[in-house]
Tab-separated table of C-alpha atoms in Angstrom:
chain	number	residue	atom	x	y	z
A	210	MET	CA	-117.349	-25.406	28.662
A	211	ASN	CA	-116.645	-26.463	25.157
A	212	THR	CA	-118.389	-29.179	23.305
A	213	PHE	CA	-115.710	-31.841	23.973
A	214	LYS	CA	-115.875	-31.278	27.655
A	215	ILE	CA	-119.642	-31.461	27.702
A	216	LEU	CA	-119.595	-34.862	25.859
A	217	CYS	CA	-116.933	-36.128	28.247
A	218	ALA	CA	-119.024	-35.018	31.236
A	219	VAL	CA	-122.035	-36.902	29.743
A	220	CYS	CA	-119.968	-39.999	29.150
A	221	LEU	CA	-118.645	-40.078	32.729
A	222	ILE	CA	-121.986	-39.666	34.199
A	223	ALA	CA	-123.242	-42.714	32.084
A	224	PHE	CA	-120.360	-44.871	33.228
A	225	SER	CA	-120.697	-43.870	36.965
A	226	SER	CA	-124.408	-44.818	36.895
A	227	CYS	CA	-123.467	-48.175	35.309
A	228	LYS	CA	-121.746	-49.249	38.493
A	229	ALA	CA	-125.081	-49.075	40.290
A	230	GLN	CA	-127.159	-50.924	37.710
A	231	LYS	CA	-129.196	-53.975	38.388
A	232	ASN	CA	-128.868	-57.033	36.032
A	233	ALA	CA	-126.634	-55.247	33.683
A	234	ILE	CA	-125.432	-57.435	30.804
A	235	VAL	CA	-121.670	-58.020	30.510
A	236	ALA	CA	-120.644	-59.605	27.284
A	237	HIS	CA	-118.100	-62.370	27.980
A	238	ARG	CA	-115.074	-61.769	25.742
A	239	GLY	CA	-117.142	-59.323	23.767
A	240	ALA	CA	-120.444	-59.979	21.845
A	241	TRP	CA	-119.112	-62.687	19.497
A	242	LYS	CA	-121.309	-65.809	19.635
A	243	LYS	CA	-124.427	-64.867	17.502
A	244	ASN	CA	-122.278	-63.485	14.627
A	245	ASN	CA	-119.483	-66.035	14.817
A	246	LEU	CA	-116.842	-63.365	15.614
A	247	PRO	CA	-113.497	-64.274	17.248
A	248	GLU	CA	-113.535	-63.983	21.087
A	249	ASN	CA	-111.763	-61.089	22.532
A	250	SER	CA	-111.413	-59.419	19.096
A	251	ILE	CA	-111.866	-55.805	18.275
A	252	ALA	CA	-114.876	-56.830	16.240
A	253	SER	CA	-116.566	-58.547	19.267
A	254	LEU	CA	-115.897	-55.437	21.413
A	255	ARG	CA	-117.312	-53.115	18.837
A	256	HIS	CA	-120.393	-55.280	18.400
A	257	ALA	CA	-120.949	-55.135	22.213
A	258	ILE	CA	-120.618	-51.412	22.092
A	259	ASP	CA	-122.947	-51.117	19.152
A	260	LEU	CA	-125.525	-53.150	21.022
A	261	LYS	CA	-125.183	-50.623	23.891
A	262	LEU	CA	-124.548	-53.385	26.316
A	263	PRO	CA	-123.609	-52.201	29.875
A	264	GLY	CA	-120.337	-54.137	29.870
A	265	SER	CA	-117.924	-56.026	27.764
A	266	GLU	CA	-115.187	-58.254	29.273
A	267	PHE	CA	-111.753	-59.151	27.926
A	268	ASP	CA	-108.559	-60.850	29.006
A	269	VAL	CA	-105.050	-59.491	29.330
A	270	TRP	CA	-101.638	-61.326	29.135
A	271	ARG	CA	-98.123	-59.931	28.950
A	272	THR	CA	-95.719	-61.255	26.322
A	273	ALA	CA	-92.106	-62.233	26.770
A	274	ASP	CA	-91.122	-58.694	25.523
A	275	ASP	CA	-93.779	-56.987	27.701
A	276	SER	CA	-96.476	-56.257	25.202
A	277	LEU	CA	-99.970	-56.421	26.725
A	278	VAL	CA	-102.276	-58.509	24.535
A	279	ILE	CA	-105.919	-59.570	24.499
A	280	ASN	CA	-106.470	-63.451	24.555
A	281	HIS	CA	-108.303	-65.827	26.825
A	282	ASP	CA	-106.004	-68.785	27.023
A	283	ALA	CA	-102.439	-68.840	28.093
A	284	HIS	CA	-101.483	-70.155	24.543
A	285	TYR	CA	-102.119	-68.406	21.288
A	286	ASN	CA	-101.731	-70.729	18.136
A	287	LYS	CA	-99.905	-73.230	20.429
A	288	LEU	CA	-97.492	-70.634	21.594
A	289	LEU	CA	-97.259	-69.737	25.300
A	290	ILE	CA	-97.958	-66.000	25.315
A	291	GLU	CA	-95.711	-65.230	28.361
A	292	GLU	CA	-92.736	-66.908	26.720
A	293	THR	CA	-93.274	-65.501	23.144
A	294	ASN	CA	-92.481	-62.112	21.686
A	295	TYR	CA	-95.350	-60.075	20.254
A	296	ALA	CA	-93.893	-60.068	16.705
A	297	ASP	CA	-94.030	-63.836	16.675
A	298	LEU	CA	-97.650	-63.931	17.946
A	299	ILE	CA	-99.025	-61.597	15.308
A	300	LYS	CA	-97.808	-63.845	12.518
A	301	PHE	CA	-101.029	-65.747	13.083
A	302	LYS	CA	-104.311	-63.891	12.464
A	303	LEU	CA	-107.583	-64.249	14.135
A	304	SER	CA	-110.360	-66.025	12.282
A	305	ASN	CA	-111.720	-62.630	10.855
A	306	GLY	CA	-108.305	-61.479	9.675
A	307	GLU	CA	-107.519	-59.225	12.626
A	308	LYS	CA	-104.212	-59.459	14.247
A	309	LEU	CA	-103.987	-60.232	17.995
A	310	PRO	CA	-104.933	-57.000	19.506
A	311	THR	CA	-102.812	-55.200	22.035
A	312	LEU	CA	-104.464	-53.709	25.209
A	313	TYR	CA	-103.624	-50.139	23.876
A	314	GLU	CA	-105.502	-50.885	20.634
A	315	TYR	CA	-108.375	-52.565	22.482
A	316	ILE	CA	-108.953	-49.746	25.005
A	317	SER	CA	-108.637	-47.179	22.246
A	318	GLU	CA	-111.492	-48.867	20.356
A	319	GLY	CA	-113.418	-49.182	23.563
A	320	MET	CA	-113.234	-45.504	24.042
A	321	ARG	CA	-114.427	-44.623	20.580
A	322	ASN	CA	-118.071	-43.706	20.178
A	323	ASN	CA	-118.902	-45.381	23.377
A	324	LYS	CA	-121.168	-43.881	26.055
A	325	HIS	CA	-122.746	-47.142	27.465
A	326	THR	CA	-120.270	-49.989	27.714
A	327	LEU	CA	-118.043	-50.527	30.638
A	328	LEU	CA	-114.690	-52.171	29.767
A	329	VAL	CA	-114.270	-55.186	32.103
A	330	CYS	CA	-110.627	-55.926	32.098
A	331	GLU	CA	-109.528	-59.369	33.383
A	332	ILE	CA	-105.879	-59.684	34.270
A	333	LYS	CA	-104.842	-63.286	33.839
A	334	PRO	CA	-102.702	-64.958	36.615
A	335	SER	CA	-99.162	-65.584	35.382
A	336	GLU	CA	-98.238	-68.988	34.467
A	337	ILE	CA	-94.648	-68.143	35.460
A	338	SER	CA	-94.822	-66.385	38.831
A	339	LYS	CA	-97.225	-64.448	41.138
A	340	GLU	CA	-94.874	-61.384	40.900
A	341	ARG	CA	-95.060	-61.409	37.103
A	342	GLY	CA	-98.888	-61.327	37.279
A	343	GLN	CA	-98.837	-58.376	39.629
A	344	LYS	CA	-96.519	-56.543	37.288
A	345	THR	CA	-98.912	-57.247	34.458
A	346	GLY	CA	-101.717	-55.721	36.426
A	347	VAL	CA	-99.705	-52.630	37.171
A	348	ALA	CA	-98.794	-52.358	33.524
A	349	ALA	CA	-102.410	-52.637	32.404
A	350	VAL	CA	-103.454	-49.855	34.787
A	351	GLU	CA	-100.656	-47.689	33.351
A	352	THR	CA	-101.840	-48.224	29.835
A	353	ILE	CA	-105.430	-47.545	30.737
A	354	THR	CA	-104.503	-44.413	32.707
A	355	LYS	CA	-102.419	-43.198	29.701
A	356	LEU	CA	-105.462	-43.524	27.522
A	357	LYS	CA	-107.560	-41.747	30.105
A	358	ALA	CA	-109.961	-44.667	30.347
A	359	ASN	CA	-109.863	-45.148	34.129
A	360	LYS	CA	-113.457	-44.184	34.733
A	361	ASN	CA	-114.544	-46.427	31.804
A	362	THR	CA	-112.799	-49.559	33.102
A	363	CYS	CA	-113.084	-51.985	35.969
A	364	TYR	CA	-110.605	-54.849	36.742
A	365	ILE	CA	-111.288	-58.484	37.606
A	366	SER	CA	-108.930	-61.331	38.321
A	367	PHE	CA	-108.657	-64.854	39.819
A	368	ASP	CA	-105.473	-63.750	41.449
A	369	TYR	CA	-106.372	-61.937	44.662
A	370	ASP	CA	-102.822	-60.384	45.018
A	371	ILE	CA	-103.111	-58.832	41.519
A	372	LEU	CA	-106.220	-57.019	42.633
A	373	LYS	CA	-104.554	-55.865	45.882
A	374	LYS	CA	-101.576	-54.541	43.927
A	375	ILE	CA	-103.892	-52.548	41.628
A	376	ARG	CA	-105.648	-51.165	44.799
A	377	GLU	CA	-102.207	-49.946	46.063
A	378	ILE	CA	-101.706	-47.844	42.912
A	379	ASP	CA	-105.327	-46.889	42.268
A	380	PRO	CA	-107.462	-46.147	45.291
A	381	LYS	CA	-110.650	-45.546	43.371
A	382	THR	CA	-110.939	-48.023	40.503
A	383	SER	CA	-113.651	-50.772	40.660
A	384	LEU	CA	-112.131	-54.188	41.426
A	385	GLN	CA	-114.010	-57.635	41.339
A	386	TYR	CA	-112.640	-60.986	42.502
A	387	LEU	CA	-113.335	-64.005	40.460
A	388	GLU	CA	-112.196	-67.181	42.390
A	389	GLY	CA	-115.248	-67.700	44.571
A	390	ASN	CA	-113.408	-68.592	47.741
A	391	LYS	CA	-113.710	-65.404	49.809
A	392	SER	CA	-116.900	-63.895	51.312
A	393	PRO	CA	-118.069	-60.355	50.457
A	394	LYS	CA	-116.988	-59.192	53.995
A	395	GLU	CA	-113.518	-60.554	53.306
A	396	VAL	CA	-113.055	-58.781	49.971
A	397	LYS	CA	-114.415	-55.560	51.558
A	398	ALA	CA	-111.773	-55.753	54.157
A	399	ASP	CA	-109.128	-55.644	51.494
A	400	LYS	CA	-110.803	-52.693	49.636
A	401	ILE	CA	-112.018	-54.881	46.725
A	402	ASN	CA	-115.516	-53.623	46.037
A	403	GLY	CA	-116.959	-56.549	43.920
A	404	VAL	CA	-117.414	-60.343	43.867
A	405	ASP	CA	-117.663	-61.888	40.385
A	406	PHE	CA	-118.120	-65.591	41.035
A	407	HIS	CA	-119.403	-68.498	38.985
A	408	TYR	CA	-123.108	-68.567	39.442
A	409	SER	CA	-122.835	-71.939	41.190
A	410	VAL	CA	-120.932	-70.267	44.016
A	411	PHE	CA	-123.927	-68.103	44.751
A	412	GLN	CA	-126.297	-71.087	44.597
A	413	LYS	CA	-124.110	-72.821	47.117
A	414	HIS	CA	-123.795	-69.672	49.292
A	415	PRO	CA	-126.980	-67.639	48.803
A	416	GLU	CA	-126.291	-65.934	52.066
A	417	TRP	CA	-123.430	-64.174	50.331
A	418	ILE	CA	-125.862	-62.300	48.101
A	419	LYS	CA	-127.483	-60.548	51.060
A	420	GLU	CA	-124.014	-60.091	52.628
A	421	ALA	CA	-122.802	-58.411	49.508
A	422	LYS	CA	-125.773	-56.103	49.339
A	423	ASP	CA	-125.588	-55.196	53.086
A	424	ASN	CA	-121.855	-54.344	52.581
A	425	LYS	CA	-122.332	-52.506	49.378
A	426	ILE	CA	-120.260	-54.953	47.415
A	427	LEU	CA	-120.950	-55.321	43.754
A	428	LEU	CA	-122.478	-58.618	42.603
A	429	ASN	CA	-121.510	-60.231	39.302
A	430	ALA	CA	-122.017	-63.788	38.126
A	431	TRP	CA	-120.300	-65.815	35.243
A	432	THR	CA	-120.703	-67.303	32.673
A	433	VAL	CA	-124.511	-67.462	32.540
A	434	ASN	CA	-125.867	-68.913	29.371
A	435	ASP	CA	-128.890	-70.870	30.640
A	436	ALA	CA	-132.240	-69.085	30.618
A	437	ALA	CA	-133.253	-70.690	34.008
A	438	VAL	CA	-130.089	-69.480	35.655
A	439	MET	CA	-130.564	-66.086	34.175
A	440	ASP	CA	-134.069	-65.862	35.591
A	441	TRP	CA	-132.809	-66.789	39.065
A	442	LEU	CA	-130.017	-64.177	38.921
A	443	ILE	CA	-132.437	-61.566	37.547
A	444	ALA	CA	-134.789	-62.211	40.547
A	445	GLN	CA	-131.748	-61.799	42.949
A	446	LYS	CA	-131.117	-58.353	41.348
A	447	PHE	CA	-127.377	-58.678	40.759
A	448	ASN	CA	-125.511	-55.623	39.620
A	449	TYR	CA	-124.008	-57.525	36.562
A	450	ILE	CA	-124.564	-60.891	34.824
A	451	THR	CA	-121.797	-62.013	32.535
A	452	THR	CA	-122.831	-64.129	29.586
A	453	ASN	CA	-121.884	-65.485	26.131
A	454	GLU	CA	-125.517	-64.961	25.245
A	455	PRO	CA	-126.227	-61.247	25.632
A	456	GLU	CA	-129.127	-61.271	23.244
A	457	LEU	CA	-130.845	-64.091	25.195
A	458	LEU	CA	-130.228	-62.258	28.470
A	459	SER	CA	-131.712	-59.117	27.070
A	460	GLU	CA	-134.841	-61.083	26.047
A	461	ARG	CA	-135.105	-62.623	29.608
A	462	LEU	CA	-134.818	-59.103	31.084
A	463	LYS	CA	-137.464	-57.780	28.805
A	464	ALA	CA	-139.842	-60.579	29.745
A	465	LYS	CA	-139.491	-59.755	33.395
A	466	LYS	CA	-140.653	-56.030	32.986
């Protein structure tokens, strides 16, 4: 086995073990807040990787001319992404001078010098149609597969049908549902292996925490920026905790050891 294959094997072992972690930190839109970086930028992703965080989340939209781009909101610089061509979007730079990144560029960076950080890919529901959202999900999987990043990536979405469509084309990838209106047993029946709900959903339905664990459904909570909520989730031993404050969460985890 050559050196490259050895490194790949080590990397895959690290990512596989990441799925079973407890209280693993996921940087929401990358690690951006402390250093005032643009959210969902290459810089915020790289900082999350440099911090060796277990996960870094980002958001995917598809432009009018079918480019997959990374941005949280449906609009970028007051332009509706789904109705705008990519060339028109990149006329406007991010606050650090970066151009709006494509999914290809983002995943390429996420695979570089990264043995620790899972790429948590949120497929945004389409503002135009349910079918368009599903096609965006399929296109994202195709791009990630092309870059051989399947084992380094999991998918999340508020659109349940997007996740079901991804499951049709990829029987093994990790999927987490965001909306908070289905129980762990319900998502398991549709072969979705994680619930990634707002933390208030779990506070309202604490029985879902046990139900998820009993059914081997991954537990994730967003977006957790309050120390008291962090402490509560840490005590519940979630698989992941998604936050804008990865440094604070790291401090809370260290205090619990």
